[in-house]
Coordinates of C-alpha atoms and ligand atoms in Angstrom, one line a residue:
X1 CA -11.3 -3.1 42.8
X2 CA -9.9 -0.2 40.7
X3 CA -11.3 0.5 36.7
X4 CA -9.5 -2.1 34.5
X5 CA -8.6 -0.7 31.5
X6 CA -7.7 -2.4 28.3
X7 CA -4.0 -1.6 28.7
X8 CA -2.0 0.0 31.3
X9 CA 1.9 0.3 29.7
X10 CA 5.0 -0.3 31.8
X11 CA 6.8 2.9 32.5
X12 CA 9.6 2.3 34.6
X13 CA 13.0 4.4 35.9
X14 CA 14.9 3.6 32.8
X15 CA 12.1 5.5 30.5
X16 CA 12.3 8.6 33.3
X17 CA 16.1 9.1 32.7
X18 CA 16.0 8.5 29.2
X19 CA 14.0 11.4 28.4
X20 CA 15.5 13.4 30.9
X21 CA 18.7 13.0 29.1
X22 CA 17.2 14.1 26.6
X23 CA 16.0 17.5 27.9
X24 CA 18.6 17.7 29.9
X25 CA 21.2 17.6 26.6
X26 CA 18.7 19.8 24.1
X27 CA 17.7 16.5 22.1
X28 CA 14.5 16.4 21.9
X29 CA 13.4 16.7 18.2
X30 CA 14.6 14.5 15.8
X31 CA 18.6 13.7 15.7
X32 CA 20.2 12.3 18.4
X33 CA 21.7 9.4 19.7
X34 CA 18.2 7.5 20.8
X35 CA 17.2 7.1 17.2
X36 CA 20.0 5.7 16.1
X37 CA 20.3 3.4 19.2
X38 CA 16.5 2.6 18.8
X39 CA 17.0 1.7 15.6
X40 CA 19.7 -0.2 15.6
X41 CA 18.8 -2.4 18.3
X42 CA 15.2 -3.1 17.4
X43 CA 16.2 -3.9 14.0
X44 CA 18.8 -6.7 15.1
X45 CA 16.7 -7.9 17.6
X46 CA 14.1 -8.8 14.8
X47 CA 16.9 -10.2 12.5
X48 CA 17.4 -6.9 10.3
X49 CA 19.8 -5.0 9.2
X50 CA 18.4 -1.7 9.0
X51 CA 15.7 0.1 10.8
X52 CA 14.2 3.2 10.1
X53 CA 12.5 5.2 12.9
X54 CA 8.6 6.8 11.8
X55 CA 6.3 9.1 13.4
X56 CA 3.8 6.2 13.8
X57 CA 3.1 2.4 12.5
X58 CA 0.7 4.2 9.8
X59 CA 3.0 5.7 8.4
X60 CA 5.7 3.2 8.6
X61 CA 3.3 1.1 6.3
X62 CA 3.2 4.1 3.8
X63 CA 6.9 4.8 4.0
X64 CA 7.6 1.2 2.6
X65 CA 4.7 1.0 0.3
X66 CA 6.2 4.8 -1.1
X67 CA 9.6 3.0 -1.1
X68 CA 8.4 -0.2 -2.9
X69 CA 7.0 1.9 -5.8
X70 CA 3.2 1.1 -5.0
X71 CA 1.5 3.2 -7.8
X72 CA -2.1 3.9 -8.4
X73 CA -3.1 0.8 -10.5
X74 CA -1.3 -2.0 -8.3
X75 CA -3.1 -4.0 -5.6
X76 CA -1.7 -5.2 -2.6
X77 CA -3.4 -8.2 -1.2
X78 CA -4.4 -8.2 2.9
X79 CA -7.0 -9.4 5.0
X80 CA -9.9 -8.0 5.3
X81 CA -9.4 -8.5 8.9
X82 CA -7.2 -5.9 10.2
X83 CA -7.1 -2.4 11.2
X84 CA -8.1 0.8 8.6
X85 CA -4.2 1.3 9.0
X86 CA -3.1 -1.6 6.9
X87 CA -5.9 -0.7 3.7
X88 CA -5.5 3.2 3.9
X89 CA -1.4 3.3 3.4
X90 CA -2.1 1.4 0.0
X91 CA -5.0 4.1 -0.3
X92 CA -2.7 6.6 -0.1
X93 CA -0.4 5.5 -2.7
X94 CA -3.5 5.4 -4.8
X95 CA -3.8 1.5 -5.4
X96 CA -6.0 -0.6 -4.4
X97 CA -6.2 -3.4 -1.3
X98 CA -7.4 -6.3 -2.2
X99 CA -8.9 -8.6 0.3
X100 CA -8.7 -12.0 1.8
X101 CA -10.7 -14.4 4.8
X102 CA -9.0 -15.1 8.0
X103 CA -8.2 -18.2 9.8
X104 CA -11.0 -19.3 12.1
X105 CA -8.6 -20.1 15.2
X106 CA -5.9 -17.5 14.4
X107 CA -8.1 -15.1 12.7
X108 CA -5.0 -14.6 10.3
X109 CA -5.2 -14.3 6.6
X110 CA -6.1 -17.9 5.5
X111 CA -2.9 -18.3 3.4
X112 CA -4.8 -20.7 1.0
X113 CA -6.7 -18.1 -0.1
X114 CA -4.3 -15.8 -1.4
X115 CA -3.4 -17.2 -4.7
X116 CA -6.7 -17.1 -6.5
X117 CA -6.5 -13.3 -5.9
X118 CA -3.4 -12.9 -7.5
X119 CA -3.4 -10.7 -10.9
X120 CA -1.5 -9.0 -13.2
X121 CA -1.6 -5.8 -11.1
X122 CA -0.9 -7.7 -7.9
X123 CA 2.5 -6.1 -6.7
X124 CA 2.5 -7.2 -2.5
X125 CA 1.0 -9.4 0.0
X126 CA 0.7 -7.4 3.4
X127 CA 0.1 -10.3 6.3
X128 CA -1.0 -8.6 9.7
X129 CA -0.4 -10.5 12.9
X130 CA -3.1 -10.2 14.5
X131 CA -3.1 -9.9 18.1
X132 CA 0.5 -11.4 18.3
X133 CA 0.1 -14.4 16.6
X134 CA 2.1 -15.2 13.7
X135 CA 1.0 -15.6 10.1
X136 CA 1.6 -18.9 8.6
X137 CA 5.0 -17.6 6.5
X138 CA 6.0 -20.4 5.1
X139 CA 2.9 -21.2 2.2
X140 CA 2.8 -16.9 1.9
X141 CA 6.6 -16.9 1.0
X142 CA 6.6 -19.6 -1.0
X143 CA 3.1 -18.0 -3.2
X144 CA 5.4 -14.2 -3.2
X145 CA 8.1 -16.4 -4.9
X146 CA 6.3 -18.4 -7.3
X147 CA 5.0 -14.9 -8.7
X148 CA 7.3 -12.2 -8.2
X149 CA 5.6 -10.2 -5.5
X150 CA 7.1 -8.3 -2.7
X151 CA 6.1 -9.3 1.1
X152 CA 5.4 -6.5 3.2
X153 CA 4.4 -7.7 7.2
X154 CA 2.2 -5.7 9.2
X155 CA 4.5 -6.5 12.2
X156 CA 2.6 -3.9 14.4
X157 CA 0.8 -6.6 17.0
X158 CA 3.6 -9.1 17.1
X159 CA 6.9 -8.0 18.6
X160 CA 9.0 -10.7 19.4
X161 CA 6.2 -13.5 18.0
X162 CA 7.8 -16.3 16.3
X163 CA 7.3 -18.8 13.5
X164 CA 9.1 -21.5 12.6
X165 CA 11.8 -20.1 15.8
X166 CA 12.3 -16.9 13.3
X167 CA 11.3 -13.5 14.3
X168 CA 8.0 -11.6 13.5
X169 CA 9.4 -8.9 10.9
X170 CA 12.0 -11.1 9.8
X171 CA 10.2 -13.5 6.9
X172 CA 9.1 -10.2 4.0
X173 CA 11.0 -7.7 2.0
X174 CA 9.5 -5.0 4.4
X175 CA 8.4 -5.2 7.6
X176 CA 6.1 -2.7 9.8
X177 CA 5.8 -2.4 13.4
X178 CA 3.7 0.2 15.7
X179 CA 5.1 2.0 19.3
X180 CA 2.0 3.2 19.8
X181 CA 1.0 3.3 23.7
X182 CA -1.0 -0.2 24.2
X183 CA 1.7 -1.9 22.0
X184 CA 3.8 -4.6 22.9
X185 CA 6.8 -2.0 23.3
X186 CA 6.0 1.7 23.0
X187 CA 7.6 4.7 22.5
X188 CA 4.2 7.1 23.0
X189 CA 3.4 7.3 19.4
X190 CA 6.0 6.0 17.0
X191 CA 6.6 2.9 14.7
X192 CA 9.4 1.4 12.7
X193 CA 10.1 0.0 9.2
X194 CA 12.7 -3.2 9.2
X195 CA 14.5 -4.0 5.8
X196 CA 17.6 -5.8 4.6
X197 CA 17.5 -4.4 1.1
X198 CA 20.1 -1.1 1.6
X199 CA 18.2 0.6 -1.5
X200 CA 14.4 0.1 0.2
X201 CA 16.9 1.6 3.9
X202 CA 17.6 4.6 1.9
X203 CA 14.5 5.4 -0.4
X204 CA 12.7 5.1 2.9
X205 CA 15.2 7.3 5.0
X206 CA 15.2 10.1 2.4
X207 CA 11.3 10.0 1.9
X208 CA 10.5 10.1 5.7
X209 CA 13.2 13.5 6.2
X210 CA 11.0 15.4 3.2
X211 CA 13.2 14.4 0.4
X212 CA 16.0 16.9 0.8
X213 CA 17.9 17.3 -2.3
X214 CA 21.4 14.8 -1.5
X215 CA 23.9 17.8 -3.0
X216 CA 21.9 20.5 -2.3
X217 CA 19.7 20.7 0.7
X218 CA 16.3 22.4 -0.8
X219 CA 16.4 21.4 -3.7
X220 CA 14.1 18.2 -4.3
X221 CA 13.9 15.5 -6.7
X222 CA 10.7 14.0 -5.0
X223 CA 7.5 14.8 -3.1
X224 CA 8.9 14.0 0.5
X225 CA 7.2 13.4 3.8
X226 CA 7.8 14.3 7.2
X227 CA 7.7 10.8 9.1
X228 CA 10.6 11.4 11.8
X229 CA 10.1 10.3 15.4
X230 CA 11.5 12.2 17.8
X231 CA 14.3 11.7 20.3
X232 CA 12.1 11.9 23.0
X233 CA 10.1 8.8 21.5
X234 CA 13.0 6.8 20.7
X235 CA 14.1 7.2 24.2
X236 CA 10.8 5.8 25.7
X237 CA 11.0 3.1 23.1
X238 CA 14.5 2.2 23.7
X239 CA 13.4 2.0 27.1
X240 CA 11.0 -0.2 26.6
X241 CA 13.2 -2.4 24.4
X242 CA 15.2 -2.7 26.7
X243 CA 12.6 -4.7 28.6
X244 CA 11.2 -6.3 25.9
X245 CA 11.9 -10.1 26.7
X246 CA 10.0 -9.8 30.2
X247 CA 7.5 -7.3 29.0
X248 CA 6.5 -10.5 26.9
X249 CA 6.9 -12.7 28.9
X250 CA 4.5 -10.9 30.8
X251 CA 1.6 -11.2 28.4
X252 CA 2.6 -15.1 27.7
X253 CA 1.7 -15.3 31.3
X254 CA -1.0 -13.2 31.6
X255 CA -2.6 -15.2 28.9
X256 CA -1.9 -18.6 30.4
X257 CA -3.7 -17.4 33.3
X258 CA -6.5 -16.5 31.6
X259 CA -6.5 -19.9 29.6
X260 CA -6.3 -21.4 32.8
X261 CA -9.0 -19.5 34.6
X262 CA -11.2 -19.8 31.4
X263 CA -11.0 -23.4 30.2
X264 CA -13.8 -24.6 31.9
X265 CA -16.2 -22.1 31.0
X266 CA -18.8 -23.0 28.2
X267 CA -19.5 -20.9 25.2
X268 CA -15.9 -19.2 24.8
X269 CA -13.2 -20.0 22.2
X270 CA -10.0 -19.4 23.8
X271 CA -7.1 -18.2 21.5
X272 CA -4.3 -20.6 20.3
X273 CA -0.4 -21.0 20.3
X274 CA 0.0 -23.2 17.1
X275 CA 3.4 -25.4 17.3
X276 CA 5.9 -24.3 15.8
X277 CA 5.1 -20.5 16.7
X278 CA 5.4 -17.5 19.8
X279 CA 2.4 -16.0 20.0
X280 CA 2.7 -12.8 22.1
X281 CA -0.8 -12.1 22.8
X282 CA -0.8 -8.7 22.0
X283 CA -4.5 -8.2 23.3
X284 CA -6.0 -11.5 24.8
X285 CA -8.4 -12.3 22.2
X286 CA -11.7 -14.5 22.4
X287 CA -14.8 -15.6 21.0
X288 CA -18.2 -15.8 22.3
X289 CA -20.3 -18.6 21.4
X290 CA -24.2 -19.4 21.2
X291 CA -23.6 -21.7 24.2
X292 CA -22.4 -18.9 26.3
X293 CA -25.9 -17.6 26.8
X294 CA -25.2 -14.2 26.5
X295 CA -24.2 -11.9 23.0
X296 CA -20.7 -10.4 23.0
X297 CA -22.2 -7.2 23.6
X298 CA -24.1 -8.3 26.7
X299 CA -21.0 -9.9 28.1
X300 CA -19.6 -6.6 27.2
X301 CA -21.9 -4.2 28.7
X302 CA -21.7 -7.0 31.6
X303 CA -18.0 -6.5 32.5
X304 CA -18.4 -2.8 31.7
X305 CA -20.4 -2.2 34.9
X306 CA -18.1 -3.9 36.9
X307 CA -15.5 -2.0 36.0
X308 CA -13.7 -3.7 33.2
X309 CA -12.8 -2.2 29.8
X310 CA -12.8 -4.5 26.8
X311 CA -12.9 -4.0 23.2
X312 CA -15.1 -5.5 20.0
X313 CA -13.2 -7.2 17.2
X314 CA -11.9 -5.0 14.1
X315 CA -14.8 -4.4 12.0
X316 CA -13.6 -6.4 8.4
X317 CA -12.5 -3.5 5.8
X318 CA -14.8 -5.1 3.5
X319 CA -17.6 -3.8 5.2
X320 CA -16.1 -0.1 5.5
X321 CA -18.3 2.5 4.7
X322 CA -15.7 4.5 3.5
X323 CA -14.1 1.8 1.0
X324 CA -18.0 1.2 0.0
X325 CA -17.6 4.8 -1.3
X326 CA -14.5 4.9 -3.3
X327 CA -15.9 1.8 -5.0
X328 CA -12.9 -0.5 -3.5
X329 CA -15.0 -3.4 -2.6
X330 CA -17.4 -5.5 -3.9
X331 CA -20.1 -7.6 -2.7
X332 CA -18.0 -10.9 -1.7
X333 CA -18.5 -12.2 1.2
X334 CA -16.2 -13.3 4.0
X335 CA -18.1 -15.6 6.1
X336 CA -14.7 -16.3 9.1
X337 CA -14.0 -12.6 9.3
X338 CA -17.6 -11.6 9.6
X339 CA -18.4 -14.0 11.9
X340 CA -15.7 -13.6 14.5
X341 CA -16.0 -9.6 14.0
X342 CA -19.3 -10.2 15.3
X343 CA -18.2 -12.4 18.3
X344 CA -15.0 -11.2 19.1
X345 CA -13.6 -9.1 21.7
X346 CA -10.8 -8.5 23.9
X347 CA -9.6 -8.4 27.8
X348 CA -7.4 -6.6 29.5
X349 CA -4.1 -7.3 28.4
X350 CA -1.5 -4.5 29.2
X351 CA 2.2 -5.3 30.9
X352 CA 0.6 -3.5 33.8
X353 CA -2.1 -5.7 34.8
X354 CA -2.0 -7.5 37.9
X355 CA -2.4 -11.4 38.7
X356 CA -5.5 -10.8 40.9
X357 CA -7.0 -8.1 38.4
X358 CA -6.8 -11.3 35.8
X359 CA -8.9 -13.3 38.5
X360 CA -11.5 -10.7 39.2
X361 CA -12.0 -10.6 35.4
X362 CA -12.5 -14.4 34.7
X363 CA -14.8 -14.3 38.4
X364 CA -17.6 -11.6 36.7
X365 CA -17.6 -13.4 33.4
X366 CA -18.3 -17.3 34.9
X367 CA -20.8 -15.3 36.8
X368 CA -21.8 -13.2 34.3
X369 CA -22.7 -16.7 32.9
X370 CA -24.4 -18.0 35.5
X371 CA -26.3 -15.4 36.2
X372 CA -28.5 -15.8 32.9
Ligands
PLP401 C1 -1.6 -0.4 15.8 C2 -1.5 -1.0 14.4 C3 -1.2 -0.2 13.3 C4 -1.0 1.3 13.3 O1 -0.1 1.8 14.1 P1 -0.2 3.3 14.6 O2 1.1 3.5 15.3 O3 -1.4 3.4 15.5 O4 -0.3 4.2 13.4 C5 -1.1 -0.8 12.1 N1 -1.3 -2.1 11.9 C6 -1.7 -2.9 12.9 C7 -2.0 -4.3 12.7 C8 -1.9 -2.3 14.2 O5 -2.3 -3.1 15.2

C-alpha cells in the first residue's frame, strides 16, 4: 500500500487545457476571461449575484470585513473553534473577535450561545462550517436581525453543503470561501467573496485591485490591497467547478464508507448529517473516546506508521498564544471546543482516495484497537 495522505486533489484533462490556454494566449496574470467565468459561475452556483475572485480564502475574509467597515473598536462574534484565518482577518481590521462554544456533534458554533455575547460594539457574526457541515442558519439569522448585525459565513469548508435545501454561502450578507489545494474545489491557492449587495461587489472589487483612483488611475482615495487571483488560478478553479457535483459526491461517498466500515467500532464518534442539511465532509472528522483504549495521539502515531496521514483538531483560538498576547482573550472557558480539540482528528479525505485505501484505513484502526 502506497503513503495515504490527507488529501490528494482531482486534477484532470480539463485543468491541463485550461491553463494551457492560458499560456498559450499570454493570460496568465490577472485579467482574462477565467476570472470572470470563475466568478460568475461559482457565484450562481451558490445563489449569488456577484463574486469576486481573491488571492486566497484569508484574504477573502479581510476583503469583506474591509468592505463591511470593520473598524478597530467593533467585534465580530465566531467560534472559538475554527482556523487562525477566521480571528486574524478581524485582527487585521483592528477589532476584536469575540468567541463562542461549538456544538458537540457538529462542532459548529452553538447558535444558542451567541446572543449573550452580543454588545454595543458587536457589528458581525462570522459562522464557519466546519468540515462541510452546515451551521444551524436559521436561529443565527433570525439573532443578526433582531439586532442589526451583519452575517458574514466562513463558507471555506462547505462548498455545495446545504441547509434547509439552500446553499452554503447563500444565508449572510457576505460569504467567504477558500480554493486552496485540499479544498472541496481548488484553484492552487485562491478564494472567493459571494455578495448580493452591488455596493459590498464594488467596495470589495476596488479594495482587492489596490484602490486605483475611478477617474484617474494613480490617484487614490483609499489604502488598497492587492488580493487578485490570477488567470492561471481561476482556470484550475473553473476546472474544478466544473466537476464540482461529483467531486462531492465523491466525499458523501467516501464518508458513507467510512461510517459503514466504522460503525461497529467502540470508542469513536462518527460525524453526523443532521436532517434537513448536505454535509460535504470536507475532511472526515471523528472523535476518540475513553472506550477506545487508546489516546488520539496514539491512534495517531498508530496509523502514522502504517502509512496513513491524519490530522489533530484546530486548536480553539481561545487558547492562542498569540491572542493571549494582544490581550484578546480572557479566561473563559469552552468546555465542547476544548474537549473535542483534544480528541479530534481527521482521515483521509481527498477526491483522490481510493475505495480500497478507505478499507485499509478502517482495517489498521479496528486493529489498532485490538491490538491494545
Ligand atoms: C482553509 C480555510 C480558510 C483559509 O483559506 P486559505 O485559502 O488557506 O487562506 C479560512 N477559513 C476556513 C474555515 C478554512 O478552512
Amino acid at each position: 500500500m502506497r503513503r495515504i495522505p490527507v488529501c490528494i486533489p482531482s486534477l484532470g484533462k480539463k485543468e491541463y487545457s485550461y491553463i494551457l490556454d492560458c499560456l498559450r494566449t499570454n493570460w496568465i496574470s490577472s485579467s482574462g476571461r477565467y476570472i470572470n467565468l470563475f466568478e460568475e459561475k461559482f457565484s450562481q452556483y451558490c445563489g449569488r449575484a456577484y463574486g469576486i475572485a481573491t488571492t486566497n480564502g484569508t484574504s477573502a475574509l479581510h476583503l469583506t470585513l474591509l468592505a463591511l467597515k470593520i473598524v478597530p473598536g467593533d467585534e465580530v462574534i465566531m467560534p472559538t473553534f475554527t482556523i487562525a484565518s477566521t480571528a486574524f482577518a478581524v485582527i487585521y481590521c483592528g477589532a476584536k473577535p469575540v468567541f463562542v462554544d461549538s456544538e458537540v456533534d457538529t462542532w459548529n458554533m452553538d447558535p444558542s450561545l451567541i446572543e449573550s455575547k452580543i454588545t454595543k460594539r458587536t457589528k458581525a457574526i462570522m459562522p464557519v462550517h466546519i468540515y462541510g457541515h452546515p451551521c444551524e442558519m436559521t436561529p443565527i439569522m433570525a439573532l443578526a436581525r433582531k439586532y442589526g448585525l451583519a452575517v458574514i459565513e466562513d463558507a471555506a469548508e462547505a462548498h455545495g453543503a446545504e441547509y434547509m435545501g439552500q446553499k452554503a454561502g447563500s444565508f449572510g450578507k457576505v460569504s467567504c470561501f477558500s480554493f486552496y489545494g485540499n479544498k472541496i474545489i481548488t484553484s492552487g491557492e485562491g478564494g472567493m467573496v459571494l455578495t448580493d449587495d452591488k455596493r459590498i461587489a464594488q467596495r470589495c472589487r476596488r479594495l482587492k485591485n489596490m484602490s486605483f483612483g475611478q477617474k484617474i488611475r494613480y490617484r487614490h482615495e483609499e489604502i488598497g490591497f492587492n488580493y487578485r487571483m490570477t488567470n492561471l488560478q481561476a482556470a484550475l478553479g473553473l476546472a474544478q467547478f466544473e466537476n464540482i457535483e461529483t467531486l462531492i459526491k465523491k466525499r458523501r461517498a467516501d464518508a458513507l464508507l467510512y461510517n459503514r466500515l466504522l460503525s461497529e467500532t467502540k470508542g469513536l464518534t462518527l460525524p453526523v448529517e443532521r436532517p434537513n442539511t448536505r454535509n460535504v465532509y470536507w475532511m472526515y472528522a471523528l472523535l476518540v473516546n475513553k472506550d477506545f483504549g487508546l489516546s488520539r495521539n496514539e491512534l495517531m502515531n498508530r496509523l502514522k506508521r502504517r502509512g496513513i496521514a491524519t490530522r489533530t483538531f484546530f486548536i480553539p483560538m481561545h487558547q492562542q498564544p498569540i491572542l493571549r498576547k494582544l490581550r484578546l482573550i480572557s479566561k473563559e472557558r469552552f468546555p465542547v471546543a476544548e474537549d473535542s480539540a483534544k480528541r479530534g482528528l481527521y482521515l483521509p479525505s481527498g477526491s483522490g482516495l481510493e475505495r480500497r485505501e478507505i478499507e485499509y484505513i478502517c482495517d489498521c484502526i479496528k486493529r489498532t484497537r485490538r491490538t491494545t
